Amino acid sequence: MTTLAAAPRLPMQTKNWQTKLLIDGQWVDPVDGKSFETYNPATGEVIAVVAEGNAKDIDKAVQAARRALESGPWSRLDAADRGRLLFKLADLVEKEKEQLAQLESLNCGKTITDSRGDLEGVINTLRYYAGWADKIEGKTVPVRGSFLSYTLRQPVGVVGQIIPWNFPLLMLAWKWGPALACGNTVVMKPAEQTPLTALRMGELALEAGFPPGVINLVNGFGETAGDALVVHPDVDKIAFTGHVDTAKIIQKRAADTLKRCTFELGGKSPNVIFADADMQQAVDGAFHAIYFHGGQCCTAGSRLFVEESIKDEFVRRLVEKARQRRIGDQLDPATEQGPQVSREQQEKILHYCDLGQKEGARLVLGGKRWGDKGFFVEPTVFDNVADHMTIARDEIFGPVVGILPFKSFDEVVDRANKTYYGLAAAIFTKNIDKAHLFARAVKAGTVWVNCYHVVDTTTPFGGFKMSGQGRENGEAVLEHYTEIKTVTIKLG
Ligand code: ADP
């Protein structure tokens, strides 16, 4: 495993970073003048001090978004022109993608290779929804009697968007793209761990020409700024990505105003390896499933079911591969795994590693902190994990995989589904019947066959059961950002 090298000087370190709140097209100080520090998780060092908004700032942002929605130039813009603005934003992001990728890595700890990949996703998403802007259509409806009925698809209104720290830029694009294509205005609260790249996106949005109040950004904490957005009577919808426990709070807090809510939450995704799979493909797939971005993915393949007859050989190969993992400075292109996002996450993951051993799983690799500074965790493998163990039930959100042996197809489908979650599932097999039968039977919003973590802007993404409500991406998300209105006219 590599050592932690000094972080290279970044191009943006010579610039004045934007740290204020974006409200009504202006960069402003928070009403109460508060701020908070943000860190490089590889070293724990402070890299910026950022304006901290609270309920007063959220109120200002919501009022600005309401004005922009009801009476500003945005409300009169042709749908095609909304698309044009999104295309322009995508072009600006493309021009600056390397700097954005570096800033993303510096603040959230993901490797520069992964951030570069995310930036391609951001650009694709903005362009995909730019293309949708003038293709969101109503219908004419064959009603009884002498009437003409048709439907209009109109924006839901002012949308509060609350995003997490694991894919800060990509989650921003998944939220802004469809919301703006449909004509809504937005107030976004980025995660408190990763406030920086959203601020740069705010600057680029202004440069692209989005009118004042269409996009507002309020950094701050969940219980203050986030909650204020959720309870605000003038916010029509909340789009949230984050922890299931937070979603439960939000659903309750949004009840008084009966807000529309969509949730994209966590998972404990089953990844099932059959003995007839291509062994190398399955090992590589399982490895990517759990260790991509240090396991900090809602779709992480953390329950690894392996057919008993190949299990020992499979574990041997997986562990061998994990031993080779290059850990270190997230900005070094050779690094394969950076730090976890925060000390809190590091401690939580290490706590689960202790629990796994106490509950009787066999620790084969890792289980410890890596290095002596920053928030790193070693790639960790537990063998002989049983369904009832905490590490097989809770979302760990770290580089920790539990291997669960199985004997038969019916048994593994049943066990794969025994979870409150249902975000993703995967199967590795050469048998086409097994693949399709599994895809039908497993309760998950996304199923991968002989691959993992393949998520594209064009395909619906979201969870069954407690992994979410609604879908993001593809055409599917558009229904969550529009209201359908029926217009009926008497004829003759
Ligand atoms: P994690 O545990 O991975 O940090 P969270 O669900 O706590 O996930 O955070 C995701 C986002 O939700 C962040 O932007 C956070 O500030 C926000 N958040 C946390 N608590 C609340 C809350 N009570 N109301 C609204 N937003 C919240």
XYZ file of C-alpha atoms and ligand atoms in Angstrom:
519
model
C 0.000 0.000 0.000
C 1.364 3.420 -0.931
C 2.253 6.181 1.475
C 0.452 9.473 1.798
C 2.192 12.023 -0.406
C 1.916 15.781 0.035
C -1.127 17.189 -1.797
C -0.082 19.034 -4.959
C -0.845 22.725 -5.145
C -4.175 23.124 -6.878
C -4.952 25.714 -9.550
C -7.901 26.941 -7.503
C -5.731 27.598 -4.464
C -4.476 30.697 -6.243
C -8.048 31.934 -6.734
C -10.446 33.552 -4.338
C -12.905 30.771 -3.560
C -16.512 31.701 -3.304
C -17.723 30.940 0.221
C -20.932 32.969 0.621
C -24.583 32.066 0.124
C -26.175 32.407 -3.320
C -29.553 34.085 -2.908
C -31.494 35.895 -5.629
C -28.502 35.963 -7.984
C -26.208 37.592 -5.386
C -23.433 36.240 -3.182
C -24.433 37.323 0.309
C -23.335 36.911 3.910
C -25.577 34.883 6.209
C -28.031 36.968 8.265
C -26.417 35.858 11.530
C -22.868 36.078 10.129
C -21.926 32.497 11.044
C -19.431 30.249 9.268
C -18.004 26.743 9.506
C -14.759 25.028 8.569
C -14.335 22.400 5.894
C -11.491 19.873 5.754
C -9.236 17.829 3.562
C -10.114 14.339 4.875
C -6.656 12.992 3.945
C -5.007 15.239 6.537
C -7.781 16.692 8.685
C -6.523 20.182 7.780
C -8.926 23.061 7.288
C -9.079 24.087 3.629
C -11.777 26.759 3.740
C -14.197 28.585 6.006
C -17.663 28.726 4.508
C -20.763 30.827 5.192
C -23.307 28.980 7.333
C -26.961 29.635 6.579
C -29.871 29.025 8.929
C -33.663 29.402 8.829
C -33.451 33.149 8.170
C -31.292 32.642 5.089
C -33.449 29.764 3.894
C -36.473 32.055 4.152
C -34.747 34.692 1.997
C -33.748 32.055 -0.541
C -37.268 30.601 -0.690
C -38.777 34.048 -1.211
C -36.318 34.686 -4.047
C -37.129 31.319 -5.607
C -40.868 32.086 -5.323
C -40.471 35.465 -7.028
C -38.406 33.899 -9.812
C -41.035 31.208 -10.273
C -44.092 33.466 -10.296
C -43.007 36.712 -11.888
C -39.340 36.772 -12.934
C -37.984 36.244 -16.460
C -37.741 32.497 -15.749
C -41.537 32.269 -15.573
C -41.816 33.623 -19.139
C -38.920 31.708 -20.649
C -39.646 29.272 -23.482
C -38.958 25.664 -22.589
C -36.271 25.515 -25.285
C -34.506 28.460 -23.667
C -34.445 26.673 -20.329
C -32.691 23.883 -22.212
C -30.280 26.376 -23.741
C -29.237 27.596 -20.276
C -28.604 24.035 -19.124
C -26.529 23.344 -22.258
C -24.538 26.501 -21.533
C -23.930 25.399 -17.956
C -22.746 21.981 -19.193
C -20.298 23.711 -21.569
C -18.905 25.850 -18.729
C -18.499 22.779 -16.524
C -16.744 20.978 -19.353
C -14.268 23.835 -19.717
C -13.475 23.700 -16.024
C -13.853 20.009 -15.354
C -10.291 19.341 -14.199
C -10.371 22.099 -11.565
C -13.800 20.990 -10.393
C -12.581 17.380 -10.158
C -9.595 18.440 -8.053
C -11.716 20.537 -5.729
C -14.187 17.667 -5.372
C -11.400 15.246 -4.467
C -9.766 17.659 -2.051
C -12.992 18.244 -0.134
C -14.634 14.812 -0.167
C -11.633 12.490 -0.361
C -12.570 10.589 -3.478
C -9.708 9.724 -5.806
C -9.002 12.099 -8.640
C -9.787 9.275 -11.073
C -13.248 8.872 -9.556
C -13.867 12.634 -9.525
C -12.949 12.861 -13.198
C -15.496 10.119 -13.865
C -18.106 12.004 -11.826
C -17.497 15.143 -13.869
C -18.333 13.240 -17.066
C -21.551 12.174 -15.347
C -22.325 15.766 -14.354
C -21.871 17.027 -17.916
C -23.926 14.160 -19.381
C -26.717 14.766 -16.887
C -26.956 18.491 -17.572
C -27.016 17.860 -21.333
C -29.526 15.031 -21.060
C -32.023 17.210 -19.156
C -31.249 20.227 -21.347
C -32.553 18.049 -24.167
C -35.708 17.164 -22.219
C -36.709 20.778 -21.497
C -38.874 21.204 -24.622
C -40.069 17.597 -24.809
C -42.173 17.455 -21.655
C -45.663 17.178 -23.088
C -49.264 16.865 -21.942
C -51.895 14.727 -23.674
C -55.296 15.170 -25.259
C -57.736 12.876 -23.494
C -60.768 11.158 -25.148
C -63.386 12.267 -22.578
C -67.092 11.402 -22.771
C -69.458 14.133 -24.036
C -68.910 17.247 -26.073
C -65.739 18.409 -24.379
C -62.090 18.810 -25.176
C -59.832 17.730 -22.358
C -56.106 18.042 -22.358
C -53.361 17.950 -19.756
C -50.605 20.425 -19.027
C -47.350 19.430 -17.307
C -46.388 22.354 -15.122
C -43.522 22.832 -12.660
C -44.182 21.671 -9.093
C -42.873 25.055 -7.942
C -40.147 25.932 -5.465
C -38.084 22.828 -4.834
C -35.865 22.267 -1.790
C -32.956 19.979 -2.639
C -30.857 18.398 0.104
C -27.822 16.408 -0.972
C -25.132 14.237 0.658
C -21.329 14.314 0.659
C -20.416 11.146 -1.251
C -21.074 12.473 -4.784
C -21.474 16.212 -4.204
C -21.307 17.348 -7.842
C -23.127 14.410 -9.352
C -25.988 14.681 -6.852
C -26.211 18.395 -7.606
C -26.514 17.660 -11.330
C -29.101 14.897 -10.748
C -31.163 17.448 -8.814
C -30.665 20.639 -10.829
C -30.957 19.002 -14.280
C -34.532 17.692 -14.135
C -35.839 20.395 -11.758
C -34.719 23.193 -14.051
C -35.687 21.400 -17.285
C -39.235 21.215 -15.896
C -39.272 24.954 -15.043
C -39.000 24.786 -11.238
C -36.837 27.066 -9.127
C -34.507 25.566 -6.539
C -33.039 26.150 -3.119
C -30.226 23.678 -2.554
C -28.539 22.742 0.697
C -25.300 20.850 0.048
C -23.850 18.534 2.702
C -21.941 20.283 5.479
C -18.910 18.011 4.878
C -18.560 19.077 1.219
C -19.717 22.643 0.607
C -17.099 23.750 -1.929
C -17.899 22.458 -5.407
C -21.546 23.556 -5.187
C -20.326 27.120 -4.657
C -18.282 26.993 -7.840
C -21.319 25.522 -9.660
C -23.345 28.484 -8.405
C -20.842 30.844 -9.990
C -20.986 28.930 -13.258
C -24.804 28.976 -13.196
C -24.782 32.763 -12.935
C -22.251 32.937 -15.759
C -24.492 30.685 -17.871
C -27.258 33.249 -17.447
C -29.787 31.640 -15.086
C -31.955 34.567 -13.886
C -31.770 35.679 -10.223
C -33.605 33.423 -7.790
C -33.815 30.378 -10.094
C -30.901 28.663 -8.366
C -30.184 29.450 -4.706
C -27.507 27.789 -2.583
C -27.458 27.779 1.199
C -24.655 25.847 2.859
C -25.220 24.871 6.457
C -26.247 22.023 8.724
C -29.090 19.544 8.417
C -30.897 20.267 11.665
C -30.930 24.015 10.981
C -30.796 24.975 7.282
C -32.025 21.577 6.032
C -34.928 21.428 8.461
C -35.928 25.026 7.671
C -36.284 24.050 4.036
C -38.373 21.013 4.927
C -40.872 22.921 7.082
C -41.069 26.104 4.991
C -44.682 26.626 3.855
C -43.610 28.126 0.539
C -41.509 25.142 -0.531
C -43.578 22.791 -2.702
C -41.306 19.771 -2.802
C -38.277 18.271 -1.125
C -35.870 16.117 -3.115
C -33.554 14.392 -0.654
C -30.602 12.052 -0.954
C -29.070 10.806 2.262
C -29.529 8.504 5.217
C -32.748 6.593 5.821
C -33.008 7.923 9.390
C -32.859 11.494 8.076
C -35.557 10.690 5.518
C -37.850 9.476 8.310
C -37.399 12.800 10.112
C -37.980 14.743 6.897
C -41.163 12.835 6.063
C -42.577 13.656 9.491
C -41.442 17.275 9.397
C -42.879 17.731 5.878
C -46.276 16.385 6.926
C -47.684 19.678 8.206
C -47.393 21.246 4.758
C -48.087 17.972 2.904
C -45.023 18.573 0.785
C -44.200 16.292 -2.069
C -41.096 14.348 -1.059
C -38.786 12.128 -3.031
C -36.087 10.135 -1.292
C -32.992 8.383 -2.564
C -31.595 6.521 0.437
C -29.221 3.804 1.439
C -28.975 0.103 0.888
C -27.505 -3.204 1.955
C -27.267 -4.514 -1.550
C -26.897 -8.238 -2.234
C -24.271 -9.261 -4.765
C -24.740 -12.935 -5.627
C -21.939 -15.032 -7.112
C -22.911 -18.403 -8.567
C -20.427 -21.221 -9.095
C -21.047 -21.042 -12.855
C -19.863 -17.395 -13.072
C -16.656 -16.389 -14.803
C -14.523 -16.401 -11.640
C -12.240 -13.513 -12.582
C -15.120 -11.345 -13.762
C -16.987 -12.081 -10.529
C -13.988 -11.301 -8.299
C -13.355 -8.031 -10.149
C -17.067 -7.192 -10.021
C -17.380 -7.927 -6.300
C -14.246 -5.917 -5.612
C -15.552 -2.887 -7.504
C -18.990 -3.338 -5.898
C -17.656 -2.808 -2.376
C -14.445 -0.804 -2.693
C -15.457 1.820 -5.256
C -15.169 5.187 -3.468
C -14.173 3.407 -0.266
C -17.624 1.825 0.014
C -19.244 5.240 0.362
C -21.974 4.484 -2.186
C -25.626 3.867 -1.468
C -25.443 0.935 -3.906
C -22.308 -0.656 -2.377
C -22.364 -4.451 -2.758
C -21.851 -5.054 0.934
C -23.653 -8.406 1.261
C -21.590 -10.713 -0.897
C -23.351 -14.063 -1.303
C -20.980 -16.692 -2.711
C -22.035 -20.239 -3.660
C -20.452 -22.607 -1.182
C -18.615 -24.812 -3.710
C -16.419 -21.894 -4.911
C -16.344 -19.815 -1.774
C -12.829 -20.562 -0.481
C -11.178 -19.942 -3.847
C -13.285 -16.791 -4.343
C -12.354 -15.359 -0.940
C -8.681 -16.124 -1.545
C -8.702 -14.186 -4.828
C -10.725 -11.272 -3.442
C -8.425 -10.871 -0.448
C -5.359 -11.052 -2.671
C -6.738 -8.242 -4.828
C -7.726 -6.127 -1.805
C -4.185 -6.446 -0.395
C -2.867 -4.738 -3.527
C -5.156 -1.718 -3.145
C -3.166 1.531 -3.343
C -4.328 3.787 -0.536
C -3.218 7.383 -0.101
C -3.496 10.970 -1.234
C -6.691 11.243 -3.227
C -5.088 13.734 -5.635
C -2.333 11.341 -6.717
C -3.508 9.679 -9.966
C -1.961 6.378 -8.810
C -4.180 6.245 -5.714
C -7.068 3.773 -5.809
C -8.628 4.484 -2.406
C -8.642 7.840 -0.640
C -9.761 8.706 2.886
C -13.303 8.306 4.170
C -15.061 11.649 4.261
C -14.771 12.435 7.976
C -13.540 11.266 11.356
C -17.160 10.485 12.269
C -17.505 8.099 9.313
C -14.104 6.532 10.018
C -15.069 5.858 13.629
C -18.455 4.462 12.621
C -16.840 2.023 10.157
C -14.238 0.883 12.709
C -17.017 0.350 15.238
C -18.723 -2.031 12.769
C -15.411 -3.844 12.269
C -15.235 -4.487 16.034
C -18.856 -5.556 16.118
C -18.328 -8.012 13.240
C -15.613 -9.782 15.213
C -17.611 -9.761 18.460
C -20.620 -11.269 16.701
C -18.508 -14.143 15.337
C -17.692 -13.275 11.717
C -14.156 -14.172 10.599
C -12.020 -11.106 9.878
C -9.815 -12.091 6.937
C -8.370 -8.687 6.009
C -8.227 -5.132 7.326
C -10.543 -3.950 10.076
C -8.247 -1.120 11.097
C -7.485 2.495 10.437
C -4.841 3.025 7.719
C -1.926 5.446 8.329
C -1.573 7.863 11.230
C -3.354 10.924 9.904
C -6.526 11.563 7.994
C -9.616 9.369 7.932
C -8.453 6.239 6.113
C -9.761 2.712 6.677
C -8.163 -0.476 5.363
C -10.084 -2.555 2.821
C -11.822 -5.086 5.024
C -13.153 -8.598 4.352
C -15.291 -10.629 6.753
C -15.938 -14.279 5.925
C -18.669 -16.583 7.309
C -21.072 -13.751 7.949
C -24.573 -14.800 9.022
C -27.770 -12.963 8.038
C -28.594 -11.961 11.617
C -25.267 -10.215 12.305
C -25.269 -6.427 12.519
C -22.673 -6.142 9.742
C -25.077 -8.038 7.454
C -28.006 -5.765 8.289
C -26.756 -2.199 8.775
C -25.440 0.040 6.045
C -21.767 0.553 6.971
C -20.853 3.003 4.192
C -17.215 1.967 4.209
C -14.807 -0.513 2.593
C -16.177 -3.483 4.536
C -17.608 -6.539 2.808
C -19.327 -9.489 4.453
C -19.220 -12.848 2.687
C -22.299 -15.022 3.130
C -22.096 -18.601 1.782
C -25.209 -20.115 0.124
C -26.243 -23.423 -1.462
C -29.261 -22.891 -3.750
C -30.997 -20.340 -5.969
C -34.257 -20.192 -3.981
C -32.376 -19.908 -0.714
C -30.247 -16.995 -1.897
C -33.162 -15.062 -3.413
C -35.033 -15.392 -0.156
C -32.047 -14.243 1.905
C -31.161 -11.426 -0.511
C -34.658 -10.007 -0.021
C -34.606 -10.263 3.780
C -33.740 -6.616 4.346
C -35.645 -3.383 4.754
C -33.583 -1.956 1.928
C -34.056 -2.429 -1.819
C -31.789 -0.126 -3.761
C -29.653 -2.425 -5.914
C -28.739 -6.072 -6.416
C -26.369 -7.977 -8.671
C -25.841 -11.502 -9.906
C -22.796 -13.080 -11.513
C -23.641 -16.175 -13.578
C -23.304 -17.593 -17.071
C -26.805 -19.075 -16.870
C -29.345 -16.860 -18.630
C -32.339 -18.392 -16.806
C -30.846 -17.720 -13.389
C -29.996 -14.155 -14.401
C -33.518 -13.287 -15.560
C -35.292 -15.164 -12.770
C -33.132 -13.385 -10.196
C -33.752 -9.982 -11.822
C -37.508 -10.575 -11.502
C -37.477 -11.959 -7.989
C -35.122 -9.588 -6.224
C -36.718 -6.539 -4.618
C -34.462 -3.720 -5.755
C -34.711 -0.675 -7.978
C -31.627 -1.625 -9.995
C -30.351 -5.091 -10.907
C -26.968 -5.695 -12.503
C -26.014 -8.918 -14.274
C -22.266 -9.639 -14.529
C -21.449 -6.015 -13.750
C -21.823 -3.527 -10.880
C -22.285 0.221 -10.263
C -23.300 0.870 -13.862
C -25.496 3.939 -13.403
C -26.362 6.147 -16.347
C -28.271 9.416 -16.586
C -30.691 7.771 -18.985
C -31.877 4.934 -16.715
C -34.267 5.304 -13.743
C -32.558 5.005 -10.376
C -34.127 4.622 -6.951
C -35.183 2.244 -4.259
C -37.801 -0.306 -3.319
C -38.863 -0.472 0.341
C -36.867 1.758 2.697
C -34.292 2.653 0.055
C -36.453 5.442 -1.236
C -39.509 6.950 -2.824
C -39.645 7.995 -6.461
C -36.949 7.696 -9.097
C -34.121 9.883 -10.306
C -32.553 9.940 -13.778
C -34.101 9.036 -17.110
C -37.599 10.084 -18.035
C -38.899 8.670 -14.751
C -37.819 11.636 -12.625
C -39.806 14.143 -14.693
C -43.091 13.097 -13.099
C -41.670 14.108 -9.719
C -40.836 17.615 -10.912
C -44.131 18.346 -12.679
C -47.781 18.633 -11.697
C -50.403 17.402 -14.147
C -53.252 19.820 -14.784
C -56.427 18.804 -16.634
C -58.094 21.476 -18.764
C -61.632 20.769 -20.025
C -63.462 22.956 -22.571
C -67.146 22.727 -23.540
C -67.484 22.340 -27.291
C -70.420 23.617 -29.366
P -25.036 11.147 6.300
O -25.340 10.404 7.557
O -24.531 10.277 5.220
O -24.228 12.401 6.489
P -27.465 12.609 6.224
O -28.794 12.057 5.855
O -27.236 12.978 7.641
O -26.416 11.555 5.695
O -27.100 13.881 5.347
C -27.554 14.095 4.037
C -28.019 15.524 3.910
O -29.148 15.695 4.760
C -27.002 16.570 4.338
O -27.091 17.687 3.477
C -27.475 16.934 5.737
O -27.101 18.225 6.158
C -28.972 16.846 5.560
N -29.733 16.665 6.817
C -29.337 16.033 7.937
N -30.301 16.087 8.887
C -31.334 16.779 8.360
C -32.622 17.174 8.829
N -33.045 16.872 10.063
N -33.428 17.874 8.003
C -33.029 18.184 6.755
N -31.824 17.842 6.253
C -30.977 17.137 7.030
